[in-house]
Amino acid sequence: MHKKPTTVFENARVAGVFAGYPPQLRPRLLALRHLIFEVARQTDGVGKLQETLKWGEPAYVTAESGSGSTIRINRHRKQDGQQGRNWRLPLR
């Protein structure tokens, strides 16, 4: 059973960024946001995510546990029908 992506935001600035997305793209980005929260919730050791803005983009940080890397999501500005994800994967 798929849950409907939540549109409840703790951070008003992040909510404003999502409200500014084109209507045809907003549902896909909300679904991606929902997936990020669901995977974090189901993964041991992650803890509560902090949703914030980094470089004006919605960003998801494991502030509670300090595990993992920041994930940022945004639209592709030149092509409103495309979305993007960005995360840092340090190589050792």
CSV table of C-alpha atoms in Angstrom, one decimal, residues 21 25 28-29 32 36 57-58 60 71-77 79-87:
chain,number,residue,atom,x,y,z
A,21,TYR,CA,7.8,24.5,-8.1
A,25,LEU,CA,6.7,18.8,-11.2
A,28,ARG,CA,7.1,14.1,-8.2
A,29,LEU,CA,9.4,16.1,-5.9
A,32,LEU,CA,10.8,11.9,-3.6
A,36,ILE,CA,13.7,10.1,1.7
A,57,GLU,CA,17.5,23.7,-2.3
A,58,PRO,CA,15.6,21.4,0.0
A,60,TYR,CA,17.9,16.4,4.3
A,71,ILE,CA,20.7,14.8,0.2
A,72,ARG,CA,19.5,17.7,-1.8
A,73,ILE,CA,16.6,17.7,-4.3
A,74,ASN,CA,15.6,20.3,-6.8
A,75,ARG,CA,14.2,20.8,-10.3
A,76,HIS,CA,16.4,21.2,-13.3
A,77,ARG,CA,16.0,25.0,-13.9
A,79,GLN,CA,13.9,21.9,-18.1
A,80,ASP,CA,11.0,22.2,-15.6
A,81,GLY,CA,9.9,18.6,-16.5
A,82,GLN,CA,13.1,17.1,-14.9
A,83,GLN,CA,14.0,16.7,-11.3
A,84,GLY,CA,17.4,16.3,-9.8
A,85,ARG,CA,19.0,14.7,-6.7
A,86,ASN,CA,22.4,15.5,-5.3
A,87,TRP,CA,24.4,13.7,-2.6
